Amino acid sequence: MALHEKISSILATEPLGSKVTVKGWVRTFRSNRFVAVNDGTTLQSIQAVVDYEREDEALLAKLSPGAAVSISGEVVESQGKGQRVEIMAESIEVHGTSDPERYPLQPKKHSLEFLREIAHLRFRTNTFGAIFRIRHTLSFAIHKFFHDRAFYYLHTPIITASDAEGAGEMFRVTTLPAGDPPRREDGTVDFTKDFFQQETNLTVSGQLEAELGALALSRVYTFGPTFRAENSNTSRHLAEFWMIEPEVAFANLKDNQDLAEEMLKYLIKEVLAAHPEDLQFLNDRLQQEESQKPAHQRSSMGLIEKLEFCVAEDFERLTYTEAIRILQNSKPNKKKKFQFVIEDWGADLQSEHERYLVEKHCKKPVILTDYPTQIKSFYMRLNDDQKTVGAMDVLFPGIGEIIGGSQREERLDVLERRMAEMNIPQEELSWFLDIRRFGTCPHAGFGLGFERMVQFVTGMSNIRDVIPFPRTPGNVSF
Ligand code: 4AD
Ligand code: MG
């Protein structure tokens, strides 16, 4: 299929003298003469110069922001500032007009909040164009990273009958009538009459299924949508997000940390190499956003500097116990500046603590390991001290937890005991226990929150701005 030229290639190759056709959407039309057309392939728009004496007035009237156009003409050196080449328009076709009175995107800076309300149109802004080009590169790079390291991409189910994280924050899937479901004698809903003849929900993680794959294919990863009905309206939580979950047979916690660090650095490097222009744009917008903040809240590094820093530095590796000591002795803890003051070993870490460790204490990405059993999931491997598990969380500046993972409990008896302690019914997970019965082996894996990664790389402070159609409590409009 022969496609028309992408604006990105015309601007990159500057084919002076050749005839081209560009197709895209009008950003601006100035002085009845200069049309800026953007097709989403690059931050830059191309300028087409219209001969208004020759063109039909009715046609010129249709060249308003948002209109879809094809413009053909010769590529020439630009006389004006701001671009090196432009197109002398010879023929113009308007495919779809855009009523200038009603088109919400004006050639000015709109707030991110406003753009969230018109999420179906925000792709057409410089900021969101840059974000979604980078999001694509990141997802492609994830597949490349794993493919090059002999991992198989495993598709795990979206509808499941188990709660992989044991946190109970699930969306139910049912075909029973909401108003009048069939009931048992005791009045409770009779799910045996439901589609799957039992209760089902949207998955919170593909890990448990990935473990089955890893114990046959050696290295697998999932990359799919994940659903959590956490009622947390924060800048880092979505009800529907994408997660990457590698799982590796014959791997321990150290291997797991090495893999996570290598992957994160690889992904950042790929984006740095592929998107200098988009990153520079996002860097500048962040700098402007930061300059509005009080001095002590400003980040000391620019976006690109921060990305390069994370690639260059070894991540700090600390145990939970070491981290608790650091936090107990920290100023904000002593002065009770934390919302949750750390009293004793065993406390769950909040994002304020994670960010203190990363941004104030270590001043670089941190991998925390060996958390208390009580605050982590049932499948994590019990350490010899009997009170911690082989968990790991990777903490990033500005984000907090970006990865959660662990070495898995591969010993059947220990796992059964842990499940009993945590009241997790064994019948529901018989298949998960079976791989501990037949050829069990040490194995480990982790989950990377894809949107948190996109947030980190683009410097966007709200997670709703890095997914095309965010789902959060009360929001599902687009
Ligand atoms: O730490 P979590 O809950 O770990 C798991 O689900 C494991 N089963 C992963 C594994 O070992 N295979 O989630 C993993 C990551 C978090 O570190 C975070 O980056 C992201 O998923 N995440 C969310 N991202 C956006 N919105 C939410 N509500 C998220 N919850 C978790
Ligand atoms: Mg976690």
Short mmCIF file of C-alpha atoms and ligand atoms in Angstrom, two decimals:
data_model
loop_
_atom_site.label_atom_id
_atom_site.label_comp_id
_atom_site.label_asym_id
_atom_site.label_seq_id
_atom_site.Cartn_x
_atom_site.Cartn_y
_atom_site.Cartn_z
CA MET A 1 0.00 0.00 0.00
CA ALA A 2 1.39 3.39 -0.96
CA LEU A 3 0.62 5.85 1.78
CA HIS A 4 0.87 9.61 1.53
CA GLU A 5 3.98 11.24 3.01
CA LYS A 6 4.23 11.60 6.77
CA ILE A 7 4.96 15.14 7.83
CA SER A 8 7.76 13.80 10.04
CA SER A 9 9.62 12.40 7.02
CA ILE A 10 9.19 15.53 4.92
CA LEU A 11 10.59 17.65 7.75
CA ALA A 12 13.43 15.20 8.33
CA THR A 13 14.50 14.75 4.69
CA GLU A 14 13.61 18.23 3.36
CA PRO A 15 13.08 17.04 -0.24
CA LEU A 16 13.42 20.49 -1.85
CA GLY A 17 11.82 20.72 -5.28
CA SER A 18 9.75 17.57 -5.03
CA LYS A 19 5.96 17.42 -5.13
CA VAL A 20 4.33 16.03 -2.00
CA THR A 21 0.87 15.52 -0.58
CA VAL A 22 0.35 15.89 3.13
CA LYS A 23 -2.81 14.91 4.97
CA GLY A 24 -3.65 16.02 8.45
CA TRP A 25 -5.54 18.51 10.60
CA VAL A 26 -5.26 22.26 10.51
CA ARG A 27 -3.67 23.72 13.61
CA THR A 28 -3.81 27.38 12.53
CA PHE A 29 -4.56 29.44 9.45
CA ARG A 30 -2.92 32.88 9.50
CA SER A 31 -3.26 35.92 7.24
CA ASN A 32 -5.36 33.94 4.75
CA ARG A 33 -2.04 32.51 3.63
CA PHE A 34 -0.26 30.17 6.06
CA VAL A 35 -1.83 26.86 7.05
CA ALA A 36 -0.11 24.81 9.72
CA VAL A 37 -0.97 21.15 9.25
CA ASN A 38 -0.22 18.46 11.79
CA ASP A 39 -0.64 14.73 11.20
CA GLY A 40 0.48 13.45 14.59
CA THR A 41 3.72 11.92 13.29
CA THR A 42 5.79 14.67 14.86
CA LEU A 43 5.45 17.56 17.22
CA GLN A 44 6.09 19.95 14.34
CA SER A 45 3.40 21.08 11.97
CA ILE A 46 4.26 21.74 8.37
CA GLN A 47 3.44 25.10 6.87
CA ALA A 48 1.61 25.26 3.57
CA VAL A 49 1.53 28.57 1.76
CA VAL A 50 -1.76 29.29 0.04
CA ASP A 51 -2.15 31.55 -2.95
CA TYR A 52 -5.30 33.30 -1.76
CA GLU A 53 -5.76 35.16 -4.99
CA ARG A 54 -6.12 31.92 -6.87
CA GLU A 55 -8.07 29.90 -4.30
CA ASP A 56 -11.80 29.96 -3.91
CA GLU A 57 -12.91 32.04 -0.93
CA ALA A 58 -15.38 29.38 0.19
CA LEU A 59 -12.53 26.89 0.40
CA LEU A 60 -10.32 29.27 2.39
CA ALA A 61 -13.17 29.73 4.85
CA LYS A 62 -13.07 26.02 5.56
CA LEU A 63 -9.41 26.04 6.62
CA SER A 64 -10.18 26.55 10.28
CA PRO A 65 -8.46 24.80 13.23
CA GLY A 66 -9.40 21.14 13.40
CA ALA A 67 -10.38 20.73 9.73
CA ALA A 68 -9.04 17.62 7.96
CA VAL A 69 -7.16 18.46 4.78
CA SER A 70 -5.02 17.11 1.96
CA ILE A 71 -2.60 19.60 0.53
CA SER A 72 -0.34 18.98 -2.46
CA GLY A 73 2.45 21.15 -3.70
CA GLU A 74 6.18 21.69 -4.04
CA VAL A 75 8.57 21.61 -1.11
CA VAL A 76 10.49 24.89 -1.00
CA GLU A 77 12.83 26.64 1.36
CA SER A 78 10.82 28.68 3.82
CA GLN A 79 11.07 32.45 3.74
CA GLY A 80 9.65 32.79 7.23
CA LYS A 81 11.04 31.98 10.64
CA GLY A 82 10.26 28.83 12.59
CA GLN A 83 10.62 26.30 9.77
CA ARG A 84 13.22 25.44 7.18
CA VAL A 85 10.90 24.11 4.52
CA GLU A 86 7.30 24.67 3.57
CA ILE A 87 4.88 23.61 0.86
CA MET A 88 3.68 25.92 -1.92
CA ALA A 89 0.10 24.68 -2.04
CA GLU A 90 -1.11 23.77 -5.52
CA SER A 91 -4.21 21.87 -4.59
CA ILE A 92 -6.17 21.79 -1.36
CA GLU A 93 -8.95 19.44 -0.40
CA VAL A 94 -10.96 19.81 2.81
CA HIS A 95 -12.27 16.42 3.92
CA GLY A 96 -14.02 17.49 7.06
CA THR A 97 -14.67 21.03 8.23
CA SER A 98 -14.49 22.08 11.86
CA ASP A 99 -16.84 24.78 13.11
CA PRO A 100 -14.50 27.43 14.56
CA GLU A 101 -17.21 28.59 16.97
CA ARG A 102 -17.52 25.15 18.50
CA TYR A 103 -14.07 23.56 18.16
CA PRO A 104 -12.76 23.52 21.74
CA LEU A 105 -9.04 23.56 20.92
CA GLN A 106 -7.87 27.10 20.45
CA PRO A 107 -4.31 27.94 19.45
CA LYS A 108 -3.34 28.65 23.06
CA LYS A 109 -2.34 26.68 26.14
CA HIS A 110 -5.21 24.69 27.65
CA SER A 111 -5.13 23.26 31.16
CA LEU A 112 -4.71 19.49 31.53
CA GLU A 113 -7.95 19.42 33.53
CA PHE A 114 -9.84 21.04 30.66
CA LEU A 115 -8.26 18.65 28.17
CA ARG A 116 -9.35 15.67 30.29
CA GLU A 117 -12.93 16.80 29.76
CA ILE A 118 -12.42 16.61 26.02
CA ALA A 119 -10.26 13.50 26.08
CA HIS A 120 -11.55 12.52 22.64
CA LEU A 121 -9.86 15.62 21.14
CA ARG A 122 -6.79 16.01 23.32
CA PHE A 123 -4.72 13.76 21.02
CA ARG A 124 -4.55 16.79 18.75
CA THR A 125 -2.50 18.85 21.17
CA ASN A 126 1.30 19.00 21.25
CA THR A 127 1.45 17.58 24.78
CA PHE A 128 -0.75 14.57 24.15
CA GLY A 129 0.76 13.89 20.75
CA ALA A 130 4.17 13.66 22.44
CA ILE A 131 2.85 11.47 25.28
CA PHE A 132 1.13 8.96 23.05
CA ARG A 133 4.04 8.69 20.63
CA ILE A 134 6.28 7.91 23.62
CA ARG A 135 3.72 5.49 25.07
CA HIS A 136 3.86 3.56 21.81
CA THR A 137 7.66 3.44 21.81
CA LEU A 138 7.66 2.18 25.38
CA SER A 139 5.26 -0.65 24.67
CA PHE A 140 7.19 -1.65 21.59
CA ALA A 141 10.45 -1.54 23.55
CA ILE A 142 8.99 -3.80 26.23
CA HIS A 143 8.26 -6.50 23.68
CA LYS A 144 11.69 -6.04 22.13
CA PHE A 145 13.47 -6.24 25.49
CA PHE A 146 11.83 -9.52 26.40
CA HIS A 147 11.89 -11.02 22.92
CA ASP A 148 15.66 -10.41 22.71
CA ARG A 149 16.10 -12.23 26.02
CA ALA A 150 14.13 -15.35 25.06
CA PHE A 151 10.95 -14.52 26.99
CA TYR A 152 7.64 -15.64 25.50
CA TYR A 153 4.68 -13.27 25.50
CA LEU A 154 1.90 -15.07 27.34
CA HIS A 155 -1.72 -13.91 27.14
CA THR A 156 -3.31 -14.42 30.51
CA PRO A 157 -7.08 -14.24 31.02
CA ILE A 158 -8.99 -11.07 31.73
CA ILE A 159 -11.94 -12.83 33.33
CA THR A 160 -10.86 -14.89 36.33
CA ALA A 161 -12.33 -16.69 39.31
CA SER A 162 -9.47 -15.92 41.68
CA ASP A 163 -8.15 -12.84 43.45
CA ALA A 164 -4.44 -13.00 42.62
CA GLU A 165 -3.38 -10.27 45.00
CA GLY A 166 -5.79 -11.25 47.77
CA ALA A 167 -6.72 -7.61 48.21
CA GLY A 168 -10.36 -8.01 47.20
CA GLU A 169 -10.48 -4.93 45.00
CA MET A 170 -12.22 -6.54 42.07
CA PHE A 171 -14.85 -5.71 39.49
CA ARG A 172 -17.46 -8.44 39.22
CA VAL A 173 -18.28 -9.96 35.84
CA THR A 174 -21.80 -11.36 35.59
CA THR A 175 -24.71 -11.86 33.23
CA LEU A 176 -27.25 -12.15 36.05
CA PRO A 177 -29.91 -9.42 36.09
CA ALA A 178 -28.76 -6.69 38.47
CA GLY A 179 -32.25 -5.97 39.81
CA ASP A 180 -33.49 -9.49 40.38
CA PRO A 181 -30.73 -12.12 40.47
CA PRO A 182 -31.61 -15.76 41.28
CA ARG A 183 -31.23 -16.41 44.98
CA ARG A 184 -30.51 -19.37 47.21
CA GLU A 185 -32.83 -20.28 50.08
CA ASP A 186 -30.82 -18.14 52.47
CA GLY A 187 -31.33 -15.09 50.24
CA THR A 188 -27.77 -14.85 48.89
CA VAL A 189 -27.22 -14.60 45.12
CA ASP A 190 -27.03 -18.00 43.43
CA PHE A 191 -23.96 -17.71 41.24
CA THR A 192 -24.33 -21.29 39.99
CA LYS A 193 -26.97 -19.76 37.69
CA ASP A 194 -24.43 -17.25 36.37
CA PHE A 195 -22.60 -17.58 33.02
CA PHE A 196 -19.57 -19.37 34.48
CA GLN A 197 -21.62 -21.08 37.22
CA GLN A 198 -19.52 -19.30 39.80
CA GLU A 199 -18.46 -15.80 40.81
CA THR A 200 -16.05 -14.17 38.38
CA ASN A 201 -14.25 -10.86 38.14
CA LEU A 202 -11.84 -8.85 36.03
CA THR A 203 -8.23 -9.79 36.70
CA VAL A 204 -6.06 -7.77 39.08
CA SER A 205 -2.88 -9.48 37.82
CA GLY A 206 -1.78 -12.15 35.37
CA GLN A 207 0.97 -13.37 37.67
CA LEU A 208 -0.51 -16.63 38.91
CA GLU A 209 -1.14 -17.82 35.36
CA ALA A 210 2.28 -16.52 34.26
CA GLU A 211 3.88 -18.74 36.92
CA LEU A 212 2.35 -21.78 35.24
CA GLY A 213 3.80 -20.68 31.91
CA ALA A 214 7.25 -20.00 33.37
CA LEU A 215 7.46 -23.47 34.87
CA ALA A 216 7.34 -24.92 31.37
CA LEU A 217 8.62 -22.23 28.99
CA SER A 218 11.31 -20.97 31.43
CA ARG A 219 10.78 -17.24 30.77
CA VAL A 220 7.47 -15.58 30.02
CA TYR A 221 5.92 -12.15 30.34
CA THR A 222 2.42 -10.77 30.21
CA PHE A 223 1.45 -7.30 29.03
CA GLY A 224 -2.22 -6.64 29.36
CA PRO A 225 -4.99 -4.64 30.99
CA THR A 226 -5.50 -5.00 34.71
CA PHE A 227 -8.43 -3.85 36.80
CA ARG A 228 -8.62 -2.65 40.37
CA ALA A 229 -11.67 -1.28 42.10
CA GLU A 230 -9.58 0.68 44.59
CA ASN A 231 -11.50 3.76 45.47
CA SER A 232 -8.37 5.86 45.48
CA ASN A 233 -8.57 9.14 43.67
CA THR A 234 -4.83 9.75 43.47
CA SER A 235 -2.53 10.93 40.72
CA ARG A 236 -1.00 7.43 40.52
CA HIS A 237 -4.02 5.09 40.49
CA LEU A 238 -6.30 3.99 37.70
CA ALA A 239 -9.17 1.50 37.83
CA GLU A 240 -7.98 0.11 34.49
CA PHE A 241 -4.25 0.09 33.86
CA TRP A 242 -1.73 -1.96 31.92
CA MET A 243 0.82 -4.15 33.60
CA ILE A 244 3.92 -5.99 32.40
CA GLU A 245 4.64 -9.13 34.40
CA PRO A 246 7.74 -11.18 33.62
CA GLU A 247 8.12 -14.53 35.36
CA VAL A 248 11.36 -16.53 35.34
CA ALA A 249 12.00 -20.13 36.34
CA PHE A 250 15.17 -20.91 38.30
CA ALA A 251 15.55 -17.28 39.36
CA ASN A 252 15.94 -15.79 42.82
CA LEU A 253 15.36 -12.34 44.29
CA LYS A 254 18.77 -11.05 43.18
CA ASP A 255 18.12 -12.16 39.57
CA ASN A 256 14.74 -10.47 39.80
CA GLN A 257 16.27 -7.17 40.91
CA ASP A 258 18.87 -7.34 38.16
CA LEU A 259 16.21 -7.98 35.52
CA ALA A 260 14.04 -5.11 36.76
CA GLU A 261 16.93 -2.65 36.78
CA GLU A 262 18.15 -3.73 33.36
CA MET A 263 14.64 -3.45 31.90
CA LEU A 264 13.91 0.00 33.32
CA LYS A 265 17.21 1.37 32.03
CA TYR A 266 16.67 -0.20 28.63
CA LEU A 267 13.21 1.36 28.33
CA ILE A 268 14.44 4.82 29.28
CA LYS A 269 17.31 4.57 26.82
CA GLU A 270 14.99 3.56 23.99
CA VAL A 271 12.79 6.60 24.60
CA LEU A 272 15.78 8.94 24.88
CA ALA A 273 17.06 7.68 21.54
CA ALA A 274 13.73 7.72 19.69
CA HIS A 275 12.13 10.94 20.97
CA PRO A 276 14.60 13.79 21.46
CA GLU A 277 12.12 16.38 20.16
CA ASP A 278 9.09 15.17 22.13
CA LEU A 279 11.21 14.89 25.28
CA GLN A 280 12.59 18.38 24.86
CA PHE A 281 9.04 19.68 24.54
CA LEU A 282 7.91 17.78 27.66
CA ASN A 283 11.07 18.87 29.47
CA ASP A 284 10.22 22.52 28.79
CA ARG A 285 6.57 22.16 29.75
CA LEU A 286 7.60 20.50 33.02
CA GLN A 287 10.13 23.21 33.71
CA GLN A 288 7.40 25.79 33.27
CA GLU A 289 5.06 23.83 35.55
CA GLU A 290 7.81 23.54 38.16
CA SER A 291 8.54 27.25 38.05
CA GLN A 292 5.00 27.89 39.32
CA LYS A 293 5.71 25.86 42.47
CA PRO A 294 7.28 27.18 45.68
CA ALA A 295 11.08 26.79 45.54
CA HIS A 296 11.34 23.94 48.09
CA GLN A 297 8.90 21.79 46.10
CA ARG A 298 10.70 22.15 42.82
CA SER A 299 12.51 19.21 41.36
CA SER A 300 16.23 19.82 41.14
CA MET A 301 16.58 18.09 37.79
CA GLY A 302 14.97 18.63 34.42
CA LEU A 303 13.15 15.75 32.76
CA ILE A 304 15.89 14.73 30.33
CA GLU A 305 18.58 15.14 32.96
CA LYS A 306 16.60 12.90 35.31
CA LEU A 307 16.16 10.21 32.66
CA GLU A 308 19.87 10.24 31.83
CA PHE A 309 20.69 10.12 35.53
CA CYS A 310 18.54 7.02 36.06
CA VAL A 311 20.26 5.23 33.19
CA ALA A 312 23.72 6.08 34.47
CA GLU A 313 23.33 5.34 38.20
CA ASP A 314 23.22 1.96 39.92
CA PHE A 315 19.92 1.69 41.78
CA GLU A 316 20.27 1.69 45.57
CA ARG A 317 19.34 -1.68 47.07
CA LEU A 318 18.07 -1.69 50.64
CA THR A 319 16.13 -4.08 52.81
CA TYR A 320 12.85 -3.01 54.36
CA THR A 321 14.52 -3.21 57.78
CA GLU A 322 17.27 -0.79 56.71
CA ALA A 323 14.66 1.52 55.20
CA ILE A 324 12.63 1.58 58.40
CA ARG A 325 15.72 2.61 60.35
CA ILE A 326 16.41 5.41 57.89
CA LEU A 327 12.82 6.59 58.10
CA GLN A 328 12.68 6.40 61.91
CA ASN A 329 15.74 8.64 62.07
CA SER A 330 14.52 11.04 59.40
CA LYS A 331 13.61 14.65 60.10
CA PRO A 332 10.02 14.47 58.83
CA ASN A 333 9.39 11.44 61.02
CA LYS A 334 10.90 12.99 64.14
CA LYS A 335 9.05 16.25 63.54
CA LYS A 336 5.87 14.32 62.77
CA LYS A 337 5.75 15.87 59.30
CA PHE A 338 4.74 12.58 57.70
CA GLN A 339 1.02 12.00 57.56
CA PHE A 340 1.77 8.46 58.75
CA VAL A 341 4.56 8.59 61.31
CA ILE A 342 6.69 5.42 61.32
CA GLU A 343 6.60 3.95 64.81
CA ASP A 344 7.67 0.34 64.64
CA TRP A 345 9.13 -2.28 62.37
CA GLY A 346 6.23 -3.83 60.48
CA ALA A 347 4.59 -0.58 59.41
CA ASP A 348 3.41 -0.46 55.81
CA LEU A 349 5.23 2.14 53.74
CA GLN A 350 3.13 4.94 52.27
CA SER A 351 4.05 6.84 49.17
CA GLU A 352 5.35 9.75 51.30
CA HIS A 353 7.92 7.35 52.85
CA GLU A 354 8.88 5.84 49.52
CA ARG A 355 9.42 9.25 48.04
CA TYR A 356 11.47 10.39 51.03
CA LEU A 357 13.80 7.42 50.57
CA VAL A 358 14.20 8.04 46.86
CA GLU A 359 14.14 11.80 46.59
CA LYS A 360 15.69 12.93 49.87
CA HIS A 361 17.77 10.12 51.30
CA CYS A 362 19.20 8.03 48.45
CA LYS A 363 18.62 10.59 45.69
CA LYS A 364 18.28 7.83 43.12
CA PRO A 365 16.01 4.88 42.28
CA VAL A 366 15.76 2.40 45.13
CA ILE A 367 14.96 -1.29 45.26
CA LEU A 368 13.52 -2.26 48.63
CA THR A 369 13.49 -5.95 49.53
CA ASP A 370 12.52 -8.37 52.27
CA TYR A 371 9.32 -6.87 53.64
CA PRO A 372 7.42 -8.16 56.67
CA THR A 373 5.22 -11.13 55.85
CA GLN A 374 2.06 -9.39 57.11
CA ILE A 375 2.10 -6.56 54.59
CA LYS A 376 2.76 -8.64 51.48
CA SER A 377 0.92 -11.21 49.36
CA PHE A 378 0.57 -14.90 50.17
CA TYR A 379 2.67 -16.13 47.22
CA MET A 380 5.94 -14.45 48.26
CA ARG A 381 8.74 -16.68 49.45
CA LEU A 382 9.16 -16.89 53.22
CA ASN A 383 12.68 -15.99 54.31
CA ASP A 384 14.66 -18.07 56.81
CA ASP A 385 13.99 -15.48 59.53
CA GLN A 386 10.32 -16.57 59.28
CA LYS A 387 9.12 -12.98 59.50
CA THR A 388 10.03 -11.45 56.17
CA VAL A 389 9.38 -12.48 52.56
CA GLY A 390 11.51 -12.19 49.42
CA ALA A 391 9.59 -9.21 48.11
CA MET A 392 10.95 -6.32 46.11
CA ASP A 393 9.52 -2.93 45.25
CA VAL A 394 11.28 -0.57 42.87
CA LEU A 395 10.78 3.06 43.88
CA PHE A 396 11.26 5.93 41.43
CA PRO A 397 11.63 9.66 41.96
CA GLY A 398 8.33 11.52 41.61
CA ILE A 399 6.43 8.26 41.31
CA GLY A 400 7.13 6.07 44.34
CA GLU A 401 6.41 2.40 43.63
CA ILE A 402 6.79 1.62 39.95
CA ILE A 403 7.41 -2.13 40.26
CA GLY A 404 6.23 -4.72 42.78
CA GLY A 405 7.53 -8.27 42.68
CA SER A 406 9.06 -11.16 44.57
CA GLN A 407 10.66 -14.53 44.59
CA ARG A 408 7.75 -16.97 44.75
CA GLU A 409 7.04 -19.54 47.46
CA GLU A 410 7.86 -22.75 45.62
CA ARG A 411 7.56 -25.08 48.66
CA LEU A 412 4.11 -26.68 48.75
CA ASP A 413 3.93 -27.12 52.53
CA VAL A 414 5.01 -23.56 53.27
CA LEU A 415 2.60 -22.14 50.70
CA GLU A 416 -0.31 -24.17 52.05
CA ARG A 417 0.46 -22.97 55.55
CA ARG A 418 0.63 -19.32 54.43
CA MET A 419 -2.67 -19.62 52.58
CA ALA A 420 -4.35 -21.17 55.61
CA GLU A 421 -3.02 -18.35 57.82
CA MET A 422 -4.41 -15.79 55.41
CA ASN A 423 -7.77 -17.58 54.94
CA ILE A 424 -7.23 -18.16 51.23
CA PRO A 425 -9.30 -21.16 50.11
CA GLN A 426 -7.05 -23.83 48.60
CA GLU A 427 -9.77 -25.32 46.35
CA GLU A 428 -9.91 -22.11 44.32
CA LEU A 429 -6.18 -22.22 43.66
CA SER A 430 -5.65 -25.95 43.25
CA TRP A 431 -4.10 -25.31 39.84
CA PHE A 432 -1.64 -22.86 41.39
CA LEU A 433 -0.70 -25.39 44.06
CA ASP A 434 -0.33 -28.14 41.45
CA ILE A 435 2.79 -26.58 39.97
CA ARG A 436 4.31 -26.92 43.46
CA ARG A 437 3.34 -30.60 43.34
CA PHE A 438 4.76 -31.42 39.94
CA GLY A 439 8.28 -30.23 39.29
CA THR A 440 8.41 -27.13 41.46
CA CYS A 441 11.50 -24.92 41.30
CA PRO A 442 12.67 -21.54 42.57
CA HIS A 443 11.17 -18.78 40.46
CA ALA A 444 10.61 -15.05 40.58
CA GLY A 445 8.88 -12.23 38.78
CA PHE A 446 7.52 -8.73 39.05
CA GLY A 447 4.88 -6.35 37.77
CA LEU A 448 5.65 -2.99 36.17
CA GLY A 449 2.78 -0.53 36.13
CA PHE A 450 2.88 0.64 32.53
CA GLU A 451 1.22 4.02 33.09
CA ARG A 452 3.56 4.81 35.99
CA MET A 453 6.43 4.15 33.61
CA VAL A 454 4.90 6.45 30.99
CA GLN A 455 4.42 9.05 33.74
CA PHE A 456 8.03 8.84 34.74
CA VAL A 457 9.37 9.15 31.23
CA THR A 458 7.06 11.99 30.18
CA GLY A 459 7.20 13.86 33.49
CA MET A 460 3.41 14.06 33.66
CA SER A 461 2.24 14.44 37.23
CA ASN A 462 -1.21 12.88 36.81
CA ILE A 463 -1.62 9.29 35.63
CA ARG A 464 -4.87 10.26 33.86
CA ASP A 465 -2.80 12.15 31.33
CA VAL A 466 -0.73 9.20 30.13
CA ILE A 467 -3.50 6.74 29.19
CA PRO A 468 -5.75 7.57 26.23
CA PHE A 469 -9.03 6.95 28.05
CA PRO A 470 -8.61 6.99 31.84
CA ARG A 471 -10.97 5.04 34.09
CA THR A 472 -11.13 6.32 37.66
CA PRO A 473 -13.95 6.43 40.22
CA GLY A 474 -16.84 8.21 38.53
CA ASN A 475 -15.06 8.66 35.19
CA VAL A 476 -15.73 6.53 32.16
CA SER A 477 -17.08 9.07 29.66
CA PHE A 478 -14.88 8.44 26.67
O1 4AD B 1 2.50 -4.28 43.37
P1 4AD B 1 1.40 -4.87 42.55
O2 4AD B 1 0.04 -4.94 43.14
O3 4AD B 1 1.94 -6.32 42.15
C1 4AD B 1 1.25 -7.28 41.50
O4 4AD B 1 0.14 -7.18 41.01
C2 4AD B 1 2.06 -8.53 41.30
N1 4AD B 1 1.14 -9.62 40.92
C3 4AD B 1 3.13 -8.29 40.26
C4 4AD B 1 4.00 -9.49 40.02
O5 4AD B 1 4.80 -9.83 40.87
N2 4AD B 1 3.85 -10.15 38.91
O6 4AD B 1 1.29 -4.08 41.17
C5 4AD B 1 2.41 -3.97 40.32
C6 4AD B 1 2.55 -2.56 39.81
C7 4AD B 1 2.75 -1.51 40.90
O7 4AD B 1 4.08 -1.44 41.32
C8 4AD B 1 2.29 -0.26 40.19
O8 4AD B 1 3.33 0.26 39.36
C9 4AD B 1 1.19 -0.76 39.30
O9 4AD B 1 1.37 -2.15 39.15
N3 4AD B 1 -0.15 -0.50 39.87
C10 4AD B 1 -0.99 0.44 39.42
N4 4AD B 1 -0.89 1.33 38.42
C11 4AD B 1 -1.93 2.16 38.20
N5 4AD B 1 -3.08 2.12 38.90
C12 4AD B 1 -3.25 1.23 39.92
N6 4AD B 1 -4.40 1.19 40.59
C13 4AD B 1 -2.17 0.34 40.21
N7 4AD B 1 -1.99 -0.65 41.11
C14 4AD B 1 -0.76 -1.14 40.89
MG MG B 2 2.74 -3.30 45.15
#
